[in-house]
Structures are given as structure tokens and as C-alpha cells.
Short mmCIF file of C-alpha atoms in Angstrom, two decimals:
data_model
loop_
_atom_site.label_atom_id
_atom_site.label_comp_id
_atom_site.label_asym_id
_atom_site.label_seq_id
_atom_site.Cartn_x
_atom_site.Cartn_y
_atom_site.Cartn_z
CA UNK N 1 -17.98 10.88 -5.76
CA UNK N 2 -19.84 13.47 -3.86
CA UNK N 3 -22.29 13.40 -0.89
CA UNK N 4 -25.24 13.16 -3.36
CA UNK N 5 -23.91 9.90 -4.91
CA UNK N 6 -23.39 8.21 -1.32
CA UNK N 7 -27.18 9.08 -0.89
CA UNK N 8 -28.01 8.00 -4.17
CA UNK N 9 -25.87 4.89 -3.45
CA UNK N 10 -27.26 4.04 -0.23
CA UNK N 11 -31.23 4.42 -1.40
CA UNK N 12 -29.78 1.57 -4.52
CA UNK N 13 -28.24 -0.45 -1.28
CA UNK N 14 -31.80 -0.46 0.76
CA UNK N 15 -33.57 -1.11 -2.51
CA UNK N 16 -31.71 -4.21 -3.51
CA UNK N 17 -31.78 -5.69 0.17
CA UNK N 18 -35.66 -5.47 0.30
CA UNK N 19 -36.48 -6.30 -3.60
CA UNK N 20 -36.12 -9.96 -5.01
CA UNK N 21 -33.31 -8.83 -7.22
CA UNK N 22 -30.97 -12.08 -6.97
CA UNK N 23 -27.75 -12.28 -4.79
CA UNK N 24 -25.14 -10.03 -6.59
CA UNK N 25 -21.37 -10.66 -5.00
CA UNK N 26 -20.32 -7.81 -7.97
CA UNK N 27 -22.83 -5.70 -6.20
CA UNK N 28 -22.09 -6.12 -2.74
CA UNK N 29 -18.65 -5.75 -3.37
CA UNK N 30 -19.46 -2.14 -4.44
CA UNK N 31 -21.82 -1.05 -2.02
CA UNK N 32 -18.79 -2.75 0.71
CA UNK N 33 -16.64 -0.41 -1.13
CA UNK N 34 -18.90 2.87 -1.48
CA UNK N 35 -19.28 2.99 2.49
CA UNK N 36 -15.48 2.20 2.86
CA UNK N 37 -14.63 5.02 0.63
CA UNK N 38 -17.30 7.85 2.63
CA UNK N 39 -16.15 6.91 6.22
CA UNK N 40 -19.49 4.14 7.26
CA UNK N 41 -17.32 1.43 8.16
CA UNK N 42 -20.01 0.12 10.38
CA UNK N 43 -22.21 0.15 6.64
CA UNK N 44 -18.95 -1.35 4.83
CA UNK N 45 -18.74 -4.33 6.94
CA UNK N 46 -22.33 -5.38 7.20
CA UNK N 47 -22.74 -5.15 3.43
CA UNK N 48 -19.53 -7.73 3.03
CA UNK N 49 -20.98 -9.45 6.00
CA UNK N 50 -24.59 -10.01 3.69
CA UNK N 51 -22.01 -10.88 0.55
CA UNK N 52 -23.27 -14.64 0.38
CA UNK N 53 -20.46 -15.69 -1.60
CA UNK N 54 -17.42 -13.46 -0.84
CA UNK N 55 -14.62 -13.56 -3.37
CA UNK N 56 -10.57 -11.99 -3.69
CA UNK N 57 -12.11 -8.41 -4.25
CA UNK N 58 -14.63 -8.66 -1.28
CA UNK N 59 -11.91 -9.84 0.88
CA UNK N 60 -9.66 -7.26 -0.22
CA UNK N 61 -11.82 -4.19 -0.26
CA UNK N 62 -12.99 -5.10 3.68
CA UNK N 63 -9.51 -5.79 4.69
CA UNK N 64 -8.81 -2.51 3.11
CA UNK N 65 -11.27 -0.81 4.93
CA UNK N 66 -10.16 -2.05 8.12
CA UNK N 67 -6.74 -0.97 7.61
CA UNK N 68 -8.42 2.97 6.36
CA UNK N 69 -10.79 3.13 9.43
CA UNK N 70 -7.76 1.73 12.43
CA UNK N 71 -9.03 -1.84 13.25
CA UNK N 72 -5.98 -3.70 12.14
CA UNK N 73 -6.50 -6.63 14.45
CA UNK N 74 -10.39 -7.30 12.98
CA UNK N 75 -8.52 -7.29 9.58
CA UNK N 76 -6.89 -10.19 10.69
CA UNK N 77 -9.61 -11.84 11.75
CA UNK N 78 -11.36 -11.41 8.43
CA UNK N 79 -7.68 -12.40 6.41
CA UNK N 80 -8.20 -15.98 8.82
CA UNK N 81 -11.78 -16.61 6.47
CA UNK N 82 -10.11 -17.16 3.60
CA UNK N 83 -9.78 -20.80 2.94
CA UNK N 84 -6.29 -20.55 0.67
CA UNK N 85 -4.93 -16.86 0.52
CA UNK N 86 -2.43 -15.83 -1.75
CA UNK N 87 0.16 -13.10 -1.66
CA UNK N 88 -2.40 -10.58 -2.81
CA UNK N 89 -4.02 -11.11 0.45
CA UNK N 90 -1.14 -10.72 2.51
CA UNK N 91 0.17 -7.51 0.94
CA UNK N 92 -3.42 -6.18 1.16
CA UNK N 93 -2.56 -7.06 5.08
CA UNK N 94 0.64 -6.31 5.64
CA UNK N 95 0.00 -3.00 3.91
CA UNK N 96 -2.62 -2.24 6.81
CA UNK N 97 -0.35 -2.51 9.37
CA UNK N 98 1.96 -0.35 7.57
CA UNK N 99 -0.62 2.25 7.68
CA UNK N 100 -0.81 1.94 11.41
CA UNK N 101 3.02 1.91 11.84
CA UNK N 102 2.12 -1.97 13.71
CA UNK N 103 5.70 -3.30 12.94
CA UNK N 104 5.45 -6.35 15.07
CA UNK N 105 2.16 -7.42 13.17
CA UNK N 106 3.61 -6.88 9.71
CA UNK N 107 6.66 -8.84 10.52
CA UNK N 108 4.19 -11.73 12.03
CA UNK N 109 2.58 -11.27 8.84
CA UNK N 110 5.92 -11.26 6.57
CA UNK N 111 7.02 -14.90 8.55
CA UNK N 112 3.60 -16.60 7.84
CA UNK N 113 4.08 -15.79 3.88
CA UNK N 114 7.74 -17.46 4.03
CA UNK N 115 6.20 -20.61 6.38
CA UNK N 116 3.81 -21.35 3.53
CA UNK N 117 6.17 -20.72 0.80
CA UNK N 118 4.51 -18.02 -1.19
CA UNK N 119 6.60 -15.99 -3.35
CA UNK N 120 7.39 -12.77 -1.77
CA UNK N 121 6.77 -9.66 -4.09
CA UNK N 122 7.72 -5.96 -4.04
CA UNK N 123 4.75 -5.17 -2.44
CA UNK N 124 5.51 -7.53 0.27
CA UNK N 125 8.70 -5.95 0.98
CA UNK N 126 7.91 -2.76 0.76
CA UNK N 127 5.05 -2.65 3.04
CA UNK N 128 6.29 -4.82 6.17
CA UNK N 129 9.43 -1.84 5.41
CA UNK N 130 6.95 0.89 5.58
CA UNK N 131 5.46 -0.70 8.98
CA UNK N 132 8.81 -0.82 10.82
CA UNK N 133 10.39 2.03 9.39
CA UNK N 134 11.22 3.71 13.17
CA UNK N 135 13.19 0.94 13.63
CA UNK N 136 16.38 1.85 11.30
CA UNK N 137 18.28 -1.34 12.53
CA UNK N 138 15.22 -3.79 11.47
CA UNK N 139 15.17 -2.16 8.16
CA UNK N 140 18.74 -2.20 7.42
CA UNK N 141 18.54 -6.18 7.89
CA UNK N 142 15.41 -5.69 5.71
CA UNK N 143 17.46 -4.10 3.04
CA UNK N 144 19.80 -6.42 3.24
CA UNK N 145 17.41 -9.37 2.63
CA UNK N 146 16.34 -7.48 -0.25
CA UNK N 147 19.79 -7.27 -2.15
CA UNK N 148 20.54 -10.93 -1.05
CA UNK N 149 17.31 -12.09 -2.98
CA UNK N 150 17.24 -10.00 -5.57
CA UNK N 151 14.60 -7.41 -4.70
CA UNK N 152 16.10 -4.36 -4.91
CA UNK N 153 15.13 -4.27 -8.22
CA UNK N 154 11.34 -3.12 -7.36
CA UNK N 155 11.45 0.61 -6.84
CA UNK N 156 9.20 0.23 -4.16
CA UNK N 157 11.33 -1.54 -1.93
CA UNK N 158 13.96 0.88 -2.54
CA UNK N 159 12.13 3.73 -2.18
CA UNK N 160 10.47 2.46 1.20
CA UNK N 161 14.12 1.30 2.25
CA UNK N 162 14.94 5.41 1.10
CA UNK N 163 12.59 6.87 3.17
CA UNK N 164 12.90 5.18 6.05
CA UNK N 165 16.90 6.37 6.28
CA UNK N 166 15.97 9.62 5.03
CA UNK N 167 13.59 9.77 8.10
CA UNK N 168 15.70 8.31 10.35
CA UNK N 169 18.68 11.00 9.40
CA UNK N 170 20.74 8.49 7.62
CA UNK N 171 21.72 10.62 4.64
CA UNK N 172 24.94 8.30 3.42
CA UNK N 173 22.80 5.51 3.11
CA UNK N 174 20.19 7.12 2.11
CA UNK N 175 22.59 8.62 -0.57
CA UNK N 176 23.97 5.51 -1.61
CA UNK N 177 20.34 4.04 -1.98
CA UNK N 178 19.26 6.45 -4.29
CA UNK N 179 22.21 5.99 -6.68
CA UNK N 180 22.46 2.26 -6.88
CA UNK N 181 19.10 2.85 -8.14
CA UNK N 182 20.03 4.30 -11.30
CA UNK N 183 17.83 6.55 -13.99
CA UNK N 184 15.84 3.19 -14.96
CA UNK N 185 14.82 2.44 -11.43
CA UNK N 186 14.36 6.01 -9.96
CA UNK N 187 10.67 7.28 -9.85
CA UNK N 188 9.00 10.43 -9.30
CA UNK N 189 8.57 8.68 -4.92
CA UNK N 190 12.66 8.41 -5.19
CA UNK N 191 13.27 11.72 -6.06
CA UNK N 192 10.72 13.43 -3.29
CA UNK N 193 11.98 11.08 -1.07
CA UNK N 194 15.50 12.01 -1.69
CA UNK N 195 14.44 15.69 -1.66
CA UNK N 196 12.49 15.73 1.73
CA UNK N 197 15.41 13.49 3.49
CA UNK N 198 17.41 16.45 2.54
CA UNK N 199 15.36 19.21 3.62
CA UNK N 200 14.69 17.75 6.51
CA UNK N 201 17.57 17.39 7.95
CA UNK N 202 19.57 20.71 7.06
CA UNK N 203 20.70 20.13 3.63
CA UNK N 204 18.66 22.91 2.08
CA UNK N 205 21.05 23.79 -0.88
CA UNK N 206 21.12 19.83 -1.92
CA UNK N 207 17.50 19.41 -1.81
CA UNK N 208 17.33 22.56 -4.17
CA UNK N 209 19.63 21.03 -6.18
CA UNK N 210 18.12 18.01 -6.22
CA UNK N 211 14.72 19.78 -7.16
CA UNK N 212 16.05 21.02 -10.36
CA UNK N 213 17.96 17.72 -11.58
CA UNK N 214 14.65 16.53 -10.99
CA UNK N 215 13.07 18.79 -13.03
CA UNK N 216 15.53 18.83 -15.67
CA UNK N 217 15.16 14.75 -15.56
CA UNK N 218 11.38 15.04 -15.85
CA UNK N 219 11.27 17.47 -18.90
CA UNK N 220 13.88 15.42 -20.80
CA UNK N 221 11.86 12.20 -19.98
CA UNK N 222 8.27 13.89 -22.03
CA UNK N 223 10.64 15.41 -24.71
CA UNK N 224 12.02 11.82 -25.43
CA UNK N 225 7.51 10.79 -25.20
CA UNK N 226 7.64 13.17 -28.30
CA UNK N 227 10.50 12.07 -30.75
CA UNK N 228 8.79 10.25 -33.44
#
């Protein structure tokens, strides 16, 4: 969307608020979401605010917002509305902290989804991951809770487990991450997370290399799209 359809958007907003057009929750949602997606968070959360009957997408596209515009803590606040959230909800939070590196509040997060006894997912993991991922030691006890329960089977916990030692200059475990992942696990994140760990930190030639098994990986993957 351009500047002309956030004008266009906003004259539809003003229209429906002064016209007898019954309450719309699909249409508040969307005007909540056309301000958080132009930069008006103020606009964003006084259309979900005027959302009589705010459902999982309402919820999720403010919380959103929050997390896009920096006011983690007020995404809390909204996340305490909602009479019985599920896990949804708490990636959609957890994954705003991430965004703001707030490690603590992810992790505060992460133990209030075990307390109730929702079913963690690899969103879940790999977001409160993400959020503490300047803290190698709290991730390697992250990773390890991942291979005890079974989650290193999401690529997104291992990739967000990969870049965080590839950040932190951990390049064996980092390594050994990125193998145990195998063909069928490894995505297109894996292998430019791999890459960058190794250009970053003075492995130039393996990062090249890298680049073209890549490459070669990727090519061999469409031919395969192809075979009748």
C-alpha cells in the first residue's frame, strides 16, 4: 500500500465512525491494522480501543503493533484483557519482546505459558531464544530444553538457537547445530545464518563455500519441483 491508500483508508475510517453503518469488529480490525502498518500508532490503538467486541485478530494485530512501534510493556497490559489466552497470544507477546531484545520479559512470559500448562510451540521457543540471544549461557540451557522435549525438530528453534552462537562467536556449536539439522530440516534462515556466523567472524573462505553448497542445494531442490 502506498500513501494514497492510507488517505483513502483513513477518509473510509472517519466515514464509518460518523455514518450509522453498524459496529464492524472485521472492520476495525483493519483500519487497527492499516495505521499499524503506516507508522499512526496513536490511530492504531484508538481504532482497537472503539472495536466494541475485540476478538484473537484484534488482540493480535494491537499487540503487534505495540511490539513494531517500542511499547512492549503497554502490550502487556493489553495481553492482561484477554479473558482466556492461548499460545497464539503469547507467541504474538513473547515475539515483541524479542524484537526489543527484553530477555527478562520474554522469559517472564515463557514461565507464565508453562504455569498454565499450555503447550509450548516452535514459535514459543524460538522467540523467548531470539529475546535473550546476548546471553549465550541462557540460550545454551534453552537449547538444551529444546532437545530434552523434543523441539529441535522446528527449524525455527534451531535456527534461532544458530544464530544466536553464530553471533556470539561460537562457531563449533554453531557448526554442530547446523548439521544435526540435516537436508530435511535446513531452510533457506539456516543456511544465511550459517553463512553470516562465518563471515563474521573471519572464516571468509567457509562462508564462500558455504554460499555455493547453498546454491548448488537450492538449484537441485527446483530441478527435483520439475521431474514429472
Amino acid at each position: 500500500m502506498n500513501q494514497r491508500d492510507f488517505l483513502t483508508g483513513k477518509s473510509l475510517h472517519a466515514f464509518y465512525i460518523k455514518s450509522f453503518i453498524p459496529h464492524s469488529t472485521y472492520l476495525s480490525n483493519h483500519f487497527t491494522l492499516l495505521y499499524s502498518k503506516f507508522g499512526t500508532f496513536p490511530n492504531a490503538l484508538t481504532a482497537f480501543h472503539l472495536t466494541n467486541y475485540p476478538n484473537v485478530f484484534s488482540y493480535n494485530t494491537i499487540i503487534h503493533a505495540c511490539a513494531q512501534h517500542s511499547f512492549p510493556h503497554l502490550a502487556y497490559q493489553l495481553f492482561n484483557q484477554i479473558p482466556q489466552p492461548d499460545i497464539v497470544f503469547y507467541n504474538t507477546l513473547i515475539g515483541a519482546y524479542a524484537r526489543r531484545g527484553e530477555c527478562g520479559l520474554a522469559l517472564r512470559v515463557f514461565k507464565e505459558v508453562r504455569e498454565v500448562g499450555l503447550e509450548l510451540d516452535g514459535s514459543t521457543l524460538s522467540g523467548v531464544i531470539s529475546a535473550c540471544v546476548e546471553d549465550v549461557g541462557l540460550v545454551r540451557q534453552l537449547h538444551c530444553f529444546a532437545l530434552l522435549c523434543g523441539y529441535d525438530c522446528y527449524a525455527s528453534v534451531c535456527n534461532a538457537v544458530l544464530a544466536c552462537y553464530g553471533r556470539q562467536g561460537q562457531l563449533d556449536e554453531a557448526w554442530r547445530v547446523f548439521r544435526e539439522m540435516g537436508d530435511g530440516c535446513r531452510d533457506m534462515v539456516s543456511w544465511n545464518a550459517m553463512i553470516v556466523a562465518c563471515g563474521q567472524h573471519r572464516e571468509g573462505l567457509e562462508a564462500l563455500r558455504l554460499f555455493g553448497e547453498m546454491e548448488r542445494m537450492v538449484s537441485w531442490e527446483d530441478d527435483q519441483e520439475w521431474i514429472p
